[in-house]
């Protein structure tokens, strides 16, 4: 039988009525002739509640017990979904991660997949079961302990199952009806895309788009898993949602497919750093060890007169999430105290935002950057930092202009047009 993977997020299974609604969608696919693997998240808000219970019980908690508690939310949903399907006459069985088993590394709360053997679930399909309801977000370590995959791990679980079982498609049901050219809350002109390339979706996800988790898109791109993003709350058919697929499956790409933004960015500048070989490693090595996600980097070379001698110096600017600023500051100050690096001042600006245009069409069409900069200049928006890649141009701007910038760029590239 052809096989389909369907994933339902927390809002899609938030209560018994929504679980029943999701079950109806699963039943419809069974009636179309599919065997179905359903991946479920915990009910909306349940994971946060469980995390709160752990932190209240133990401030310095054991990560293994944290995973044992937090993984239970998905177990409840899986059991309820299987029961609902059985009540509807669909042969279904729930599976926890250890029962499959979903083999992972032992990095508790951030585990990664090692393997997903097919034998146990395949045997149930052969017995006549039509649906396997699998608890997402969790797995089993080599030591036989429950692990979790980190936030958004159910998306990644769904893609991993689709790859392991050779599924025809992986449908991600969520609270939006697809991937849009930008956030519809910022501009009413935002348009739902019928198709988007893996690379574009990966960039949008990493730049702040919340539709899909970054790791799930990486996995889908590596194993060529066709993803479809759909709404749980609307009637759907084979043309619904947005298909995330290979670039070759898209007939002709516009230069820009979408505008993404990240509100919680900070800009950090080390002023007057000695310009010598190894200085970049001296700065970004300690930041990496502290777990800082450095993004945009700009280096400005100049000269400084020191005691009658001219010396080459540089200002080094980079961006990182605002919630990592304190750790970044400490890592750099510790490196300075240890003599690893020398700088005159450390300047932090936490009132910036990152806005990006993304599109695989940039590879074959020129002028995207100049068009972007002209659109921002027309709105009198100053650019603080610029970073580019083959299919992306990102800028840091004052946060108060973020929504204006998104709207201006959406209009400049006429993304409302098909």
mmCIF file of C-alpha atoms in Angstrom:
data_model
loop_
_atom_site.group_PDB
_atom_site.id
_atom_site.type_symbol
_atom_site.label_atom_id
_atom_site.label_comp_id
_atom_site.label_asym_id
_atom_site.label_seq_id
_atom_site.Cartn_x
_atom_site.Cartn_y
_atom_site.Cartn_z
ATOM 1 C CA UNK A 1 0.000 0.000 0.000
ATOM 2 C CA UNK A 2 1.212 3.580 -0.593
ATOM 3 C CA UNK A 3 2.235 5.252 2.658
ATOM 4 C CA UNK A 4 1.635 8.785 3.901
ATOM 5 C CA UNK A 5 3.038 10.574 6.957
ATOM 6 C CA UNK A 6 0.753 13.132 8.612
ATOM 7 C CA UNK A 7 1.944 15.374 11.442
ATOM 8 C CA UNK A 8 -0.368 17.351 13.729
ATOM 9 C CA UNK A 9 1.060 20.160 15.858
ATOM 10 C CA UNK A 10 -0.024 21.248 19.313
ATOM 11 C CA UNK A 11 -2.775 23.629 18.191
ATOM 12 C CA UNK A 12 -4.167 20.903 15.915
ATOM 13 C CA UNK A 13 -4.623 18.517 18.876
ATOM 14 C CA UNK A 14 -5.268 21.119 21.589
ATOM 15 C CA UNK A 15 -8.397 19.378 22.918
ATOM 16 C CA UNK A 16 -10.593 16.343 22.264
ATOM 17 C CA UNK A 17 -12.623 18.120 19.579
ATOM 18 C CA UNK A 18 -9.494 19.022 17.647
ATOM 19 C CA UNK A 19 -8.135 15.492 18.016
ATOM 20 C CA UNK A 20 -11.438 14.263 16.543
ATOM 21 C CA UNK A 21 -11.070 16.748 13.682
ATOM 22 C CA UNK A 22 -7.520 15.532 12.991
ATOM 23 C CA UNK A 23 -8.697 11.924 13.119
ATOM 24 C CA UNK A 24 -11.277 12.695 10.418
ATOM 25 C CA UNK A 25 -8.466 13.881 8.141
ATOM 26 C CA UNK A 26 -6.518 10.685 8.825
ATOM 27 C CA UNK A 27 -9.571 8.532 8.107
ATOM 28 C CA UNK A 28 -10.063 10.321 4.787
ATOM 29 C CA UNK A 29 -6.524 9.375 3.697
ATOM 30 C CA UNK A 30 -7.083 5.754 4.766
ATOM 31 C CA UNK A 31 -10.228 5.703 2.631
ATOM 32 C CA UNK A 32 -8.111 6.929 -0.297
ATOM 33 C CA UNK A 33 -6.003 3.785 0.032
ATOM 34 C CA UNK A 34 -3.067 4.888 2.157
ATOM 35 C CA UNK A 35 -1.410 3.292 5.134
ATOM 36 C CA UNK A 36 -0.747 6.243 7.427
ATOM 37 C CA UNK A 37 1.880 7.074 10.030
ATOM 38 C CA UNK A 38 0.576 9.926 12.199
ATOM 39 C CA UNK A 39 3.070 11.970 14.226
ATOM 40 C CA UNK A 40 1.528 13.971 17.045
ATOM 41 C CA UNK A 41 2.720 16.773 19.298
ATOM 42 C CA UNK A 42 1.587 17.356 22.862
ATOM 43 C CA UNK A 43 -1.650 19.282 23.312
ATOM 44 C CA UNK A 44 -1.093 23.032 23.008
ATOM 45 C CA UNK A 45 0.467 24.425 26.203
ATOM 46 C CA UNK A 46 1.093 20.989 27.752
ATOM 47 C CA UNK A 47 4.861 20.934 27.131
ATOM 48 C CA UNK A 48 5.285 24.337 28.782
ATOM 49 C CA UNK A 49 3.267 23.092 31.749
ATOM 50 C CA UNK A 50 5.426 19.975 32.088
ATOM 51 C CA UNK A 51 8.640 22.017 31.834
ATOM 52 C CA UNK A 52 7.288 24.307 34.568
ATOM 53 C CA UNK A 53 6.597 21.330 36.806
ATOM 54 C CA UNK A 54 10.167 20.073 36.358
ATOM 55 C CA UNK A 55 11.721 23.456 37.092
ATOM 56 C CA UNK A 56 9.532 23.948 40.169
ATOM 57 C CA UNK A 57 10.431 20.498 41.488
ATOM 58 C CA UNK A 58 14.173 20.660 40.815
ATOM 59 C CA UNK A 59 16.143 23.795 39.976
ATOM 60 C CA UNK A 60 19.237 21.836 38.903
ATOM 61 C CA UNK A 61 17.313 18.964 37.366
ATOM 62 C CA UNK A 62 18.619 15.669 35.976
ATOM 63 C CA UNK A 63 18.318 15.950 32.174
ATOM 64 C CA UNK A 64 17.264 12.286 31.908
ATOM 65 C CA UNK A 65 14.310 12.828 34.225
ATOM 66 C CA UNK A 66 13.473 16.083 32.440
ATOM 67 C CA UNK A 67 13.077 14.124 29.202
ATOM 68 C CA UNK A 68 11.034 11.404 30.929
ATOM 69 C CA UNK A 69 8.550 14.012 32.154
ATOM 70 C CA UNK A 70 8.407 16.285 29.126
ATOM 71 C CA UNK A 71 7.983 13.422 26.612
ATOM 72 C CA UNK A 72 4.780 12.316 28.354
ATOM 73 C CA UNK A 73 2.708 15.041 26.659
ATOM 74 C CA UNK A 74 3.067 13.382 23.253
ATOM 75 C CA UNK A 75 2.285 9.967 24.733
ATOM 76 C CA UNK A 76 -1.119 11.188 25.909
ATOM 77 C CA UNK A 77 -1.971 12.656 22.512
ATOM 78 C CA UNK A 78 -0.903 9.493 20.668
ATOM 79 C CA UNK A 79 -3.108 7.295 22.848
ATOM 80 C CA UNK A 80 -6.115 9.589 22.503
ATOM 81 C CA UNK A 81 -5.695 9.825 18.724
ATOM 82 C CA UNK A 82 -5.509 6.024 18.401
ATOM 83 C CA UNK A 83 -8.621 5.602 20.560
ATOM 84 C CA UNK A 84 -10.514 8.144 18.477
ATOM 85 C CA UNK A 85 -9.568 6.424 15.227
ATOM 86 C CA UNK A 86 -10.659 3.059 16.652
ATOM 87 C CA UNK A 87 -14.022 4.570 17.566
ATOM 88 C CA UNK A 88 -14.328 5.666 13.932
ATOM 89 C CA UNK A 89 -13.698 2.136 12.707
ATOM 90 C CA UNK A 90 -10.084 2.730 11.630
ATOM 91 C CA UNK A 91 -7.609 0.028 12.835
ATOM 92 C CA UNK A 92 -5.013 2.121 14.672
ATOM 93 C CA UNK A 93 -2.325 1.610 17.297
ATOM 94 C CA UNK A 94 -0.291 4.172 19.260
ATOM 95 C CA UNK A 95 3.492 3.994 19.527
ATOM 96 C CA UNK A 96 5.865 5.660 21.967
ATOM 97 C CA UNK A 97 9.401 6.348 20.831
ATOM 98 C CA UNK A 98 10.926 3.370 22.614
ATOM 99 C CA UNK A 99 8.393 0.982 21.073
ATOM 100 C CA UNK A 100 9.290 1.758 17.445
ATOM 101 C CA UNK A 101 12.188 2.164 18.445
ATOM 102 C CA UNK A 102 13.305 5.668 17.445
ATOM 103 C CA UNK A 103 17.039 5.349 18.122
ATOM 104 C CA UNK A 104 18.777 8.626 18.989
ATOM 105 C CA UNK A 105 21.965 9.992 20.461
ATOM 106 C CA UNK A 106 22.183 10.443 24.233
ATOM 107 C CA UNK A 107 22.124 14.261 24.158
ATOM 108 C CA UNK A 108 19.092 14.743 26.408
ATOM 109 C CA UNK A 109 16.693 17.530 25.332
ATOM 110 C CA UNK A 110 18.610 17.944 22.043
ATOM 111 C CA UNK A 111 18.983 14.368 20.775
ATOM 112 C CA UNK A 112 19.505 13.565 17.100
ATOM 113 C CA UNK A 113 18.281 10.564 15.111
ATOM 114 C CA UNK A 114 20.498 7.519 14.661
ATOM 115 C CA UNK A 115 18.029 5.092 13.045
ATOM 116 C CA UNK A 116 14.332 4.226 12.768
ATOM 117 C CA UNK A 117 13.914 0.471 12.122
ATOM 118 C CA UNK A 118 10.774 -0.327 10.119
ATOM 119 C CA UNK A 119 10.133 -3.902 11.243
ATOM 120 C CA UNK A 120 7.748 -3.378 14.171
ATOM 121 C CA UNK A 121 5.435 -0.913 12.434
ATOM 122 C CA UNK A 122 5.557 -2.806 9.120
ATOM 123 C CA UNK A 123 4.490 -5.961 10.981
ATOM 124 C CA UNK A 124 1.403 -4.173 12.323
ATOM 125 C CA UNK A 125 0.488 -2.915 8.845
ATOM 126 C CA UNK A 126 0.775 -6.501 7.595
ATOM 127 C CA UNK A 127 -1.591 -7.609 10.373
ATOM 128 C CA UNK A 128 -4.229 -5.230 9.007
ATOM 129 C CA UNK A 129 -3.682 -2.064 11.013
ATOM 130 C CA UNK A 130 -4.057 1.013 8.830
ATOM 131 C CA UNK A 131 -2.654 3.741 11.091
ATOM 132 C CA UNK A 132 0.371 3.949 13.389
ATOM 133 C CA UNK A 133 0.078 6.952 15.714
ATOM 134 C CA UNK A 134 3.596 7.835 16.874
ATOM 135 C CA UNK A 135 4.495 10.217 19.697
ATOM 136 C CA UNK A 136 6.714 12.895 18.176
ATOM 137 C CA UNK A 137 9.588 14.777 19.798
ATOM 138 C CA UNK A 138 11.051 11.706 21.531
ATOM 139 C CA UNK A 139 13.356 8.763 21.088
ATOM 140 C CA UNK A 140 15.492 6.159 22.839
ATOM 141 C CA UNK A 141 19.177 6.517 23.723
ATOM 142 C CA UNK A 142 21.794 3.757 23.541
ATOM 143 C CA UNK A 143 21.462 3.494 27.324
ATOM 144 C CA UNK A 144 17.756 2.719 27.008
ATOM 145 C CA UNK A 145 16.609 6.097 28.332
ATOM 146 C CA UNK A 146 13.891 8.324 26.872
ATOM 147 C CA UNK A 147 15.310 11.314 24.989
ATOM 148 C CA UNK A 148 13.704 14.422 23.496
ATOM 149 C CA UNK A 149 14.705 16.290 20.343
ATOM 150 C CA UNK A 150 14.249 19.924 21.384
ATOM 151 C CA UNK A 151 11.425 22.304 20.536
ATOM 152 C CA UNK A 152 9.884 21.651 17.138
ATOM 153 C CA UNK A 153 11.099 18.067 17.285
ATOM 154 C CA UNK A 154 7.782 16.635 16.103
ATOM 155 C CA UNK A 155 8.293 18.207 12.654
ATOM 156 C CA UNK A 156 11.685 16.527 12.485
ATOM 157 C CA UNK A 157 10.188 13.224 13.652
ATOM 158 C CA UNK A 158 7.638 13.351 10.832
ATOM 159 C CA UNK A 159 10.274 13.964 8.159
ATOM 160 C CA UNK A 160 12.531 11.248 9.590
ATOM 161 C CA UNK A 161 9.675 8.717 9.407
ATOM 162 C CA UNK A 162 8.839 9.773 5.856
ATOM 163 C CA UNK A 163 12.477 9.195 4.877
ATOM 164 C CA UNK A 164 12.778 5.877 6.740
ATOM 165 C CA UNK A 165 9.543 4.448 5.306
ATOM 166 C CA UNK A 166 9.830 5.919 1.814
ATOM 167 C CA UNK A 167 6.540 7.809 2.213
ATOM 168 C CA UNK A 168 4.886 9.310 -0.823
ATOM 169 C CA UNK A 169 4.629 12.615 1.044
ATOM 170 C CA UNK A 170 4.831 14.159 4.494
ATOM 171 C CA UNK A 171 1.888 16.424 5.347
ATOM 172 C CA UNK A 172 2.471 18.929 8.171
ATOM 173 C CA UNK A 173 -0.851 20.128 9.606
ATOM 174 C CA UNK A 174 -0.643 23.370 11.534
ATOM 175 C CA UNK A 175 -2.638 26.526 12.287
ATOM 176 C CA UNK A 176 -1.795 28.224 8.973
ATOM 177 C CA UNK A 177 -2.823 27.105 5.504
ATOM 178 C CA UNK A 178 0.636 27.211 3.944
ATOM 179 C CA UNK A 179 3.828 29.201 3.497
ATOM 180 C CA UNK A 180 3.339 32.886 2.677
ATOM 181 C CA UNK A 181 5.532 35.438 0.917
ATOM 182 C CA UNK A 182 5.779 37.164 4.295
ATOM 183 C CA UNK A 183 3.893 37.373 7.576
ATOM 184 C CA UNK A 184 0.222 38.172 6.740
ATOM 185 C CA UNK A 185 -0.024 39.996 10.060
ATOM 186 C CA UNK A 186 2.400 42.614 8.729
ATOM 187 C CA UNK A 187 0.973 43.071 5.248
ATOM 188 C CA UNK A 188 -2.410 42.039 3.899
ATOM 189 C CA UNK A 189 -0.744 41.637 0.482
ATOM 190 C CA UNK A 190 1.088 38.485 1.641
ATOM 191 C CA UNK A 191 0.349 35.628 -0.769
ATOM 192 C CA UNK A 192 0.284 31.903 -0.112
ATOM 193 C CA UNK A 193 2.851 30.045 -2.206
ATOM 194 C CA UNK A 194 1.791 26.877 -4.047
ATOM 195 C CA UNK A 195 5.386 25.604 -4.087
ATOM 196 C CA UNK A 196 8.678 26.583 -2.479
ATOM 197 C CA UNK A 197 12.127 25.031 -2.879
ATOM 198 C CA UNK A 198 13.817 23.286 0.041
ATOM 199 C CA UNK A 199 16.646 25.840 0.067
ATOM 200 C CA UNK A 200 14.253 28.774 0.187
ATOM 201 C CA UNK A 201 12.225 27.182 2.997
ATOM 202 C CA UNK A 202 15.418 26.447 4.925
ATOM 203 C CA UNK A 203 16.496 30.079 4.676
ATOM 204 C CA UNK A 204 13.055 31.353 5.678
ATOM 205 C CA UNK A 205 12.905 28.931 8.630
ATOM 206 C CA UNK A 206 16.377 29.919 9.842
ATOM 207 C CA UNK A 207 15.535 33.612 9.443
ATOM 208 C CA UNK A 208 12.519 33.515 11.712
ATOM 209 C CA UNK A 209 9.591 32.047 9.749
ATOM 210 C CA UNK A 210 7.749 29.827 12.247
ATOM 211 C CA UNK A 211 5.923 27.512 9.835
ATOM 212 C CA UNK A 212 8.501 24.696 9.836
ATOM 213 C CA UNK A 213 11.344 23.807 12.168
ATOM 214 C CA UNK A 214 14.797 24.265 10.590
ATOM 215 C CA UNK A 215 16.054 20.743 11.301
ATOM 216 C CA UNK A 216 12.986 19.228 9.648
ATOM 217 C CA UNK A 217 13.652 21.166 6.429
ATOM 218 C CA UNK A 218 17.342 20.157 6.473
ATOM 219 C CA UNK A 219 16.332 16.510 6.792
ATOM 220 C CA UNK A 220 13.699 16.791 4.058
ATOM 221 C CA UNK A 221 16.216 18.367 1.688
ATOM 222 C CA UNK A 222 18.825 15.680 2.387
ATOM 223 C CA UNK A 223 16.448 12.763 1.821
ATOM 224 C CA UNK A 224 14.247 14.413 -0.844
ATOM 225 C CA UNK A 225 11.085 14.153 1.265
ATOM 226 C CA UNK A 226 8.218 16.063 -0.314
ATOM 227 C CA UNK A 227 6.662 18.213 2.413
ATOM 228 C CA UNK A 228 3.243 19.810 2.335
ATOM 229 C CA UNK A 229 2.145 22.477 4.846
ATOM 230 C CA UNK A 230 -1.623 22.521 5.452
ATOM 231 C CA UNK A 231 -4.203 23.937 7.818
ATOM 232 C CA UNK A 232 -5.857 21.621 10.327
ATOM 233 C CA UNK A 233 -8.883 23.887 10.430
ATOM 234 C CA UNK A 234 -9.871 23.971 6.756
ATOM 235 C CA UNK A 235 -11.131 21.447 4.249
ATOM 236 C CA UNK A 236 -8.183 20.281 2.159
ATOM 237 C CA UNK A 237 -7.569 18.449 -1.100
ATOM 238 C CA UNK A 238 -4.526 17.486 -3.183
ATOM 239 C CA UNK A 239 -4.025 21.130 -4.223
ATOM 240 C CA UNK A 240 -4.211 22.629 -0.724
ATOM 241 C CA UNK A 241 -1.346 24.122 1.221
ATOM 242 C CA UNK A 242 2.236 24.713 0.115
ATOM 243 C CA UNK A 243 4.469 21.988 -1.294
ATOM 244 C CA UNK A 244 8.121 22.143 -0.213
ATOM 245 C CA UNK A 245 10.059 20.359 -2.916
ATOM 246 C CA UNK A 246 13.164 20.198 -5.121
ATOM 247 C CA UNK A 247 14.086 23.264 -7.140
ATOM 248 C CA UNK A 248 13.636 21.141 -10.289
ATOM 249 C CA UNK A 249 9.923 20.715 -9.452
ATOM 250 C CA UNK A 250 9.337 24.465 -9.771
ATOM 251 C CA UNK A 251 8.865 25.597 -13.362
ATOM 252 C CA UNK A 252 10.162 29.171 -13.103
ATOM 253 C CA UNK A 253 11.282 31.056 -10.015
ATOM 254 C CA UNK A 254 10.966 34.758 -9.298
ATOM 255 C CA UNK A 255 14.108 36.520 -8.109
ATOM 256 C CA UNK A 256 12.596 36.796 -4.618
ATOM 257 C CA UNK A 257 10.091 34.343 -3.134
ATOM 258 C CA UNK A 258 9.681 35.784 0.337
ATOM 259 C CA UNK A 259 10.588 38.411 2.910
ATOM 260 C CA UNK A 260 11.563 37.168 6.375
ATOM 261 C CA UNK A 261 12.333 39.031 9.559
ATOM 262 C CA UNK A 262 13.748 38.426 13.006
ATOM 263 C CA UNK A 263 12.734 40.910 15.666
ATOM 264 C CA UNK A 264 14.988 39.793 18.519
ATOM 265 C CA UNK A 265 18.423 40.633 17.149
ATOM 266 C CA UNK A 266 21.334 42.474 18.709
ATOM 267 C CA UNK A 267 24.400 44.134 17.152
ATOM 268 C CA UNK A 268 27.692 43.893 19.039
ATOM 269 C CA UNK A 269 30.796 45.849 18.024
ATOM 270 C CA UNK A 270 34.339 45.438 19.328
ATOM 271 C CA UNK A 271 35.970 48.808 18.839
ATOM 272 C CA UNK A 272 39.659 49.151 17.918
ATOM 273 C CA UNK A 273 40.843 45.564 17.809
ATOM 274 C CA UNK A 274 44.425 44.910 16.723
ATOM 275 C CA UNK A 275 44.394 43.754 13.084
ATOM 276 C CA UNK A 276 46.604 40.666 12.977
ATOM 277 C CA UNK A 277 46.349 37.031 11.832
ATOM 278 C CA UNK A 278 44.245 34.957 14.215
ATOM 279 C CA UNK A 279 42.249 37.825 15.684
ATOM 280 C CA UNK A 280 38.963 36.582 14.204
ATOM 281 C CA UNK A 281 39.577 33.156 15.729
ATOM 282 C CA UNK A 282 40.403 34.835 19.030
ATOM 283 C CA UNK A 283 37.018 36.581 18.990
ATOM 284 C CA UNK A 284 34.703 33.951 17.564
ATOM 285 C CA UNK A 285 36.308 30.929 19.232
ATOM 286 C CA UNK A 286 35.209 31.985 22.744
ATOM 287 C CA UNK A 287 31.785 32.940 21.366
ATOM 288 C CA UNK A 288 31.371 29.465 19.844
ATOM 289 C CA UNK A 289 32.421 27.816 23.108
ATOM 290 C CA UNK A 290 29.775 29.893 24.908
ATOM 291 C CA UNK A 291 27.097 28.667 22.472
ATOM 292 C CA UNK A 292 26.505 32.059 20.820
ATOM 293 C CA UNK A 293 24.723 31.913 17.445
ATOM 294 C CA UNK A 294 26.694 34.509 15.516
ATOM 295 C CA UNK A 295 25.107 35.518 12.236
ATOM 296 C CA UNK A 296 26.162 38.636 10.325
ATOM 297 C CA UNK A 297 29.811 39.701 10.565
ATOM 298 C CA UNK A 298 31.385 42.945 9.327
ATOM 299 C CA UNK A 299 35.024 44.010 9.711
ATOM 300 C CA UNK A 300 36.215 47.591 9.170
ATOM 301 C CA UNK A 301 39.967 48.114 8.774
ATOM 302 C CA UNK A 302 41.577 51.409 9.818
ATOM 303 C CA UNK A 303 44.768 52.755 11.381
ATOM 304 C CA UNK A 304 45.580 54.043 14.850
ATOM 305 C CA UNK A 305 48.502 56.183 15.973
ATOM 306 C CA UNK A 306 49.964 54.659 19.136
ATOM 307 C CA UNK A 307 52.985 56.308 20.788
ATOM 308 C CA UNK A 308 54.210 57.639 17.449
ATOM 309 C CA UNK A 309 53.687 54.361 15.605
ATOM 310 C CA UNK A 310 50.942 53.635 13.097
ATOM 311 C CA UNK A 311 49.193 50.379 13.799
ATOM 312 C CA UNK A 312 46.497 48.556 11.784
ATOM 313 C CA UNK A 313 43.302 48.121 13.761
ATOM 314 C CA UNK A 314 39.783 46.919 13.035
ATOM 315 C CA UNK A 315 36.260 47.280 14.355
ATOM 316 C CA UNK A 316 34.531 43.895 14.403
ATOM 317 C CA UNK A 317 30.714 43.884 14.302
ATOM 318 C CA UNK A 318 28.438 40.852 14.490
ATOM 319 C CA UNK A 319 24.816 40.049 15.258
ATOM 320 C CA UNK A 320 23.311 37.476 17.608
ATOM 321 C CA UNK A 321 19.946 36.844 19.321
ATOM 322 C CA UNK A 322 19.162 39.337 22.069
ATOM 323 C CA UNK A 323 18.809 36.589 24.679
ATOM 324 C CA UNK A 324 22.468 35.659 24.114
ATOM 325 C CA UNK A 325 23.936 39.136 24.586
ATOM 326 C CA UNK A 326 24.857 38.671 28.244
ATOM 327 C CA UNK A 327 26.705 35.416 27.507
ATOM 328 C CA UNK A 328 28.444 36.983 24.498
ATOM 329 C CA UNK A 329 29.582 39.962 26.575
ATOM 330 C CA UNK A 330 30.969 37.692 29.304
ATOM 331 C CA UNK A 331 32.800 35.463 26.790
ATOM 332 C CA UNK A 332 34.476 38.470 25.177
ATOM 333 C CA UNK A 333 35.357 40.141 28.472
ATOM 334 C CA UNK A 334 36.851 36.866 29.748
ATOM 335 C CA UNK A 335 38.907 36.547 26.547
ATOM 336 C CA UNK A 336 40.109 40.123 27.013
ATOM 337 C CA UNK A 337 41.062 39.458 30.642
ATOM 338 C CA UNK A 338 42.980 36.354 29.557
ATOM 339 C CA UNK A 339 44.901 38.386 26.984
ATOM 340 C CA UNK A 340 43.509 36.454 24.020
ATOM 341 C CA UNK A 341 42.117 39.612 22.435
ATOM 342 C CA UNK A 342 42.551 43.355 23.006
ATOM 343 C CA UNK A 343 39.911 45.966 22.255
ATOM 344 C CA UNK A 344 39.087 49.501 23.409
ATOM 345 C CA UNK A 345 35.335 49.171 23.870
ATOM 346 C CA UNK A 346 32.400 46.800 23.473
ATOM 347 C CA UNK A 347 29.235 48.458 22.128
ATOM 348 C CA UNK A 348 25.894 46.664 22.199
ATOM 349 C CA UNK A 349 22.748 47.709 20.328
ATOM 350 C CA UNK A 350 19.706 45.634 21.260
ATOM 351 C CA UNK A 351 17.214 47.750 19.287
ATOM 352 C CA UNK A 352 17.799 46.225 15.857
ATOM 353 C CA UNK A 353 15.960 43.740 13.647
ATOM 354 C CA UNK A 354 17.036 41.587 10.722
ATOM 355 C CA UNK A 355 15.074 41.726 7.471
ATOM 356 C CA UNK A 356 15.884 39.410 4.571
ATOM 357 C CA UNK A 357 14.784 38.701 1.025
ATOM 358 C CA UNK A 358 15.070 35.067 -0.115
ATOM 359 C CA UNK A 359 14.791 33.426 -3.516
ATOM 360 C CA UNK A 360 16.489 30.749 -5.621
ATOM 361 C CA UNK A 361 15.861 33.036 -8.610
ATOM 362 C CA UNK A 362 18.714 35.251 -7.352
ATOM 363 C CA UNK A 363 21.151 32.763 -8.873
ATOM 364 C CA UNK A 364 20.107 33.718 -12.390
ATOM 365 C CA UNK A 365 18.797 37.269 -11.922
ATOM 366 C CA UNK A 366 20.935 40.270 -10.991
ATOM 367 C CA UNK A 367 20.073 43.516 -9.244
ATOM 368 C CA UNK A 368 18.265 42.102 -6.201
ATOM 369 C CA UNK A 369 20.532 43.800 -3.652
ATOM 370 C CA UNK A 370 20.385 47.207 -5.352
ATOM 371 C CA UNK A 371 16.599 46.978 -5.643
ATOM 372 C CA UNK A 372 16.363 46.061 -1.962
ATOM 373 C CA UNK A 373 18.612 48.935 -0.865
ATOM 374 C CA UNK A 374 16.718 51.415 -3.039
ATOM 375 C CA UNK A 375 13.383 50.340 -1.523
ATOM 376 C CA UNK A 376 14.733 50.849 2.004
ATOM 377 C CA UNK A 377 16.311 54.191 1.078
ATOM 378 C CA UNK A 378 12.971 55.396 -0.319
ATOM 379 C CA UNK A 379 11.506 54.860 3.161
ATOM 380 C CA UNK A 380 14.502 56.609 4.788
ATOM 381 C CA UNK A 381 15.536 53.357 6.545
ATOM 382 C CA UNK A 382 19.249 53.214 7.365
ATOM 383 C CA UNK A 383 21.118 49.923 6.943
ATOM 384 C CA UNK A 384 23.549 49.044 9.735
ATOM 385 C CA UNK A 385 24.917 45.672 8.539
ATOM 386 C CA UNK A 386 24.595 43.697 5.285
ATOM 387 C CA UNK A 387 25.091 39.970 4.682
ATOM 388 C CA UNK A 388 24.541 38.015 1.479
ATOM 389 C CA UNK A 389 24.483 34.443 0.253
ATOM 390 C CA UNK A 390 23.638 32.840 -3.072
ATOM 391 C CA UNK A 391 19.874 33.029 -2.429
ATOM 392 C CA UNK A 392 19.560 35.606 0.368
ATOM 393 C CA UNK A 393 20.272 39.248 1.207
ATOM 394 C CA UNK A 394 19.908 40.273 4.863
ATOM 395 C CA UNK A 395 20.192 43.658 6.549
ATOM 396 C CA UNK A 396 20.166 44.900 10.130
ATOM 397 C CA UNK A 397 18.038 47.987 10.681
ATOM 398 C CA UNK A 398 16.524 49.860 13.622
ATOM 399 C CA UNK A 399 13.769 47.654 15.040
ATOM 400 C CA UNK A 400 11.185 50.455 14.937
ATOM 401 C CA UNK A 401 11.332 50.330 11.114
ATOM 402 C CA UNK A 402 11.030 46.552 10.798
ATOM 403 C CA UNK A 403 7.377 46.333 9.716
ATOM 404 C CA UNK A 404 7.765 49.269 7.348
ATOM 405 C CA UNK A 405 10.791 47.563 5.780
ATOM 406 C CA UNK A 406 8.934 44.264 5.305
ATOM 407 C CA UNK A 407 6.014 46.059 3.637
ATOM 408 C CA UNK A 408 8.311 48.139 1.413
ATOM 409 C CA UNK A 409 10.287 45.102 0.240
ATOM 410 C CA UNK A 410 7.150 43.049 -0.358
ATOM 411 C CA UNK A 411 5.874 45.867 -2.597
ATOM 412 C CA UNK A 412 9.234 46.451 -4.304
ATOM 413 C CA UNK A 413 9.511 42.848 -5.447
ATOM 414 C CA UNK A 414 5.766 42.630 -6.253
ATOM 415 C CA UNK A 415 5.376 39.442 -4.240
ATOM 416 C CA UNK A 416 1.590 39.769 -4.205
ATOM 417 C CA UNK A 417 1.647 38.808 -7.904
ATOM 418 C CA UNK A 418 1.766 35.160 -8.990
#
